[in-house]
Amino acid sequence: MPIECENISFKYWTKLVLDDISLQFGKGHLYGILGPNGSGKTTLLKVLCGILKSKYGQVVVDEFNIKKMNISDVAKKIAVVEQSTSIDFDYSVREIVKMGRFTHIGRFSKETSEEKKIVNEILEQFNLSELENRGYNTLSGGEQQKVIIARAIAQQSKILLLDEPTTHLDLNYQIEFMERLRKYINDGIIVIIIIHDVNLATQFCDKIVLLKEGRVIAFGNREEIITRKNLKLIYNIDVVVRKNPFSNSIYIIPHKIEFPTSMRYDNNFKIKKIHVIAGGGAASKILPKLNDYDVSVGIVNVLDDDYILANELNYRIISEAPFSPITNDSSEELKTILKNVDLIILANIPFGITNLKNLEILNESNKKIVLFERNPIEDRDFTEGIATTIYNNLKSKSNVKTTNNLHDLFKFIESMEE
Ligand code: ADP
């Protein structure tokens, strides 16, 4: 195996942090290490690359014991991106990425055109070409993170270890980055990554290590490891594990924690039911204000901002797999919910082919509907006019009211009580 550890135990002074860990990492896989804070993930990564030396057990890289290798030999085989990296001098982006090449060309060698080309390609891959002369310390957290990862890639090592590389990256770039890691896997690189987001891990990592209190609780293919039982054991949360019908990968949804007393669940009080069609954070100012009603939200994707907010607010959610079009099951669920609501609010969301079904179902409803319209539908229509036609038809109906003002929206909701 290119990298493996056998019976590793590690102590900081007297505290045992890794307890008899044996793992083997082979080519062609993206490994995700998951576990609660303090479970030993970072320590394990540091032991794997020789930053920390364990007294017990051994790490073997390409059949060499890592303790017997010098730093430069290790760097040729393993590139590491630690959780936070401070750069003392204000080197430029280009200079830092070039440092990744020192393992191959030496610090003081003249830069050849071939070397320049490699650095240029890596800068381009990470969308850093325009920033190449900027000082590292003037960059945002996300940009700095990209530079440090780019430096590690420049090392062109066969093994890449990354400690929470997606933390400072925005959602779009997280996906792009994880997709890029998959490409490195196809080039024969082994990638081992510590990652917090279970859904991101299950979508992109094919092998998962679950750590708890310094022990490996489970290790293997993601479908076998990301189970309700294991996640309960590791994080003490109850989840539903579902399969994304489009990508075939699995994802999890945490079960809601029911609040014991809430006005919305008091049977003596007739609570109005409101459904909000949301997405992409467009309902972020509406949802928190509806706390006194019986609220449902959807159809939204599981990783969506409005999904996360609705979940925090303990609202019922009709959800779809992350990044996937609306399925028939979710459509039927929405239709059933809409039959019993007092009011439907359509937030100022953009429409694409993936979420158009929301609008079609809304168009069939004869309930009271408020269209919250911050921007004209034409600006939010990515369906070549289909959404605009349905929306305008909806707007002309007598059960539909349109407003662009949050104050008016809440006044209207209050007036329903009378
Ligand atoms: P994780 O990455 O899973 O959050 P760590 O490997 O960072 O876990 O830490 C595991 C345990 O070791 C924690 O209890 C942490 O407080 C402790 N620890 C981490 N680094 C040190 C250190 N340098 N000295 C002493 N204890 C440490």
Tab-separated table of N, CA and C and ligand atoms in Angstrom, residues 12-13 15 17-18 35-44 46 83 163-164 194 211, ligand 1:
chain	number	residue	atom	x	y	z
A	12	TYR	N	-0.472	13.215	23.775
A	12	TYR	CA	0.103	14.529	24.082
A	12	TYR	C	0.372	14.468	25.581
A	13	TRP	N	1.586	14.485	25.990
A	13	TRP	CA	1.965	14.254	27.383
A	13	TRP	C	1.340	12.959	27.857
A	15	LYS	N	-2.076	12.395	27.798
A	15	LYS	CA	-3.416	12.181	27.243
A	15	LYS	C	-3.355	11.328	25.967
A	17	VAL	N	-4.590	10.259	22.611
A	17	VAL	CA	-5.449	10.911	21.617
A	17	VAL	C	-5.731	9.989	20.427
A	18	LEU	N	-4.756	9.123	20.097
A	18	LEU	CA	-5.005	8.094	19.084
A	18	LEU	C	-4.753	6.748	19.748
A	35	GLY	N	-15.494	12.917	12.106
A	35	GLY	CA	-15.594	12.641	13.547
A	35	GLY	C	-15.837	13.932	14.284
A	36	PRO	N	-16.352	13.868	15.493
A	36	PRO	CA	-16.624	15.101	16.233
A	36	PRO	C	-15.335	15.844	16.591
A	37	ASN	N	-15.471	17.091	17.034
A	37	ASN	CA	-14.301	17.857	17.451
A	37	ASN	C	-13.572	17.101	18.559
A	38	GLY	N	-12.256	17.104	18.451
A	38	GLY	CA	-11.471	16.480	19.515
A	38	GLY	C	-11.343	14.975	19.375
A	39	SER	N	-11.836	14.408	18.273
A	39	SER	CA	-11.779	12.943	18.146
A	39	SER	C	-10.404	12.459	17.670
A	40	GLY	N	-9.535	13.397	17.272
A	40	GLY	CA	-8.169	13.009	16.901
A	40	GLY	C	-7.862	13.088	15.411
A	41	LYS	N	-8.751	13.721	14.634
A	41	LYS	CA	-8.580	13.757	13.171
A	41	LYS	C	-7.283	14.461	12.774
A	42	THR	N	-7.095	15.688	13.313
A	42	THR	CA	-5.906	16.464	12.947
A	42	THR	C	-4.644	15.756	13.408
A	43	THR	N	-4.689	15.187	14.599
A	43	THR	CA	-3.515	14.463	15.112
A	43	THR	C	-3.185	13.296	14.190
A	44	LEU	N	-4.203	12.574	13.747
A	44	LEU	CA	-3.974	11.431	12.851
A	44	LEU	C	-3.299	11.895	11.558
A	46	LYS	N	-1.485	14.528	11.105
A	46	LYS	CA	-0.099	14.951	11.371
A	46	LYS	C	0.827	13.754	11.569
A	83	GLN	N	-4.734	23.031	8.821
A	83	GLN	CA	-5.963	23.799	9.004
A	83	GLN	C	-5.752	25.303	8.867
A	163	ASP	N	-6.478	19.178	5.701
A	163	ASP	CA	-7.244	19.314	6.951
A	163	ASP	C	-8.313	20.393	6.771
A	164	GLU	N	-9.536	19.984	6.607
A	164	GLU	CA	-10.690	20.867	6.408
A	164	GLU	C	-10.443	21.935	5.344
A	194	ILE	N	-9.759	15.716	5.803
A	194	ILE	CA	-10.613	15.852	6.990
A	194	ILE	C	-11.738	16.798	6.597
A	211	LEU	N	-13.988	8.527	13.129
A	211	LEU	CA	-13.182	8.514	14.351
A	211	LEU	C	-14.015	8.969	15.537
B	1	ADP	P1	-9.908	16.901	15.907
B	1	ADP	O1	-9.057	17.248	14.731
B	1	ADP	O2	-10.726	15.680	15.708
B	1	ADP	O3	-10.730	18.062	16.400
B	1	ADP	P2	-7.390	16.905	17.385
B	1	ADP	O4	-6.510	15.871	16.800
B	1	ADP	O5	-7.139	18.320	17.023
B	1	ADP	O6	-8.922	16.505	17.110
B	1	ADP	O7	-7.326	16.803	18.959
B	1	ADP	C1	-7.539	15.587	19.666
B	1	ADP	C2	-7.355	15.840	21.163
B	1	ADP	O8	-6.003	16.204	21.417
B	1	ADP	C3	-8.201	16.973	21.700
B	1	ADP	O9	-8.646	16.629	22.984
B	1	ADP	C4	-7.229	18.130	21.772
B	1	ADP	O10	-7.590	19.026	22.798
B	1	ADP	C5	-5.932	17.441	22.075
B	1	ADP	N1	-4.778	18.182	21.524
B	1	ADP	C6	-4.633	18.598	20.233
B	1	ADP	N2	-3.417	19.219	20.082
B	1	ADP	C7	-2.821	19.212	21.289
B	1	ADP	C8	-1.566	19.700	21.776
B	1	ADP	N3	-0.705	20.314	20.971
B	1	ADP	N4	-1.283	19.527	23.095
B	1	ADP	C9	-2.165	18.891	23.906
B	1	ADP	N5	-3.355	18.392	23.527
B	1	ADP	C10	-3.686	18.547	22.221
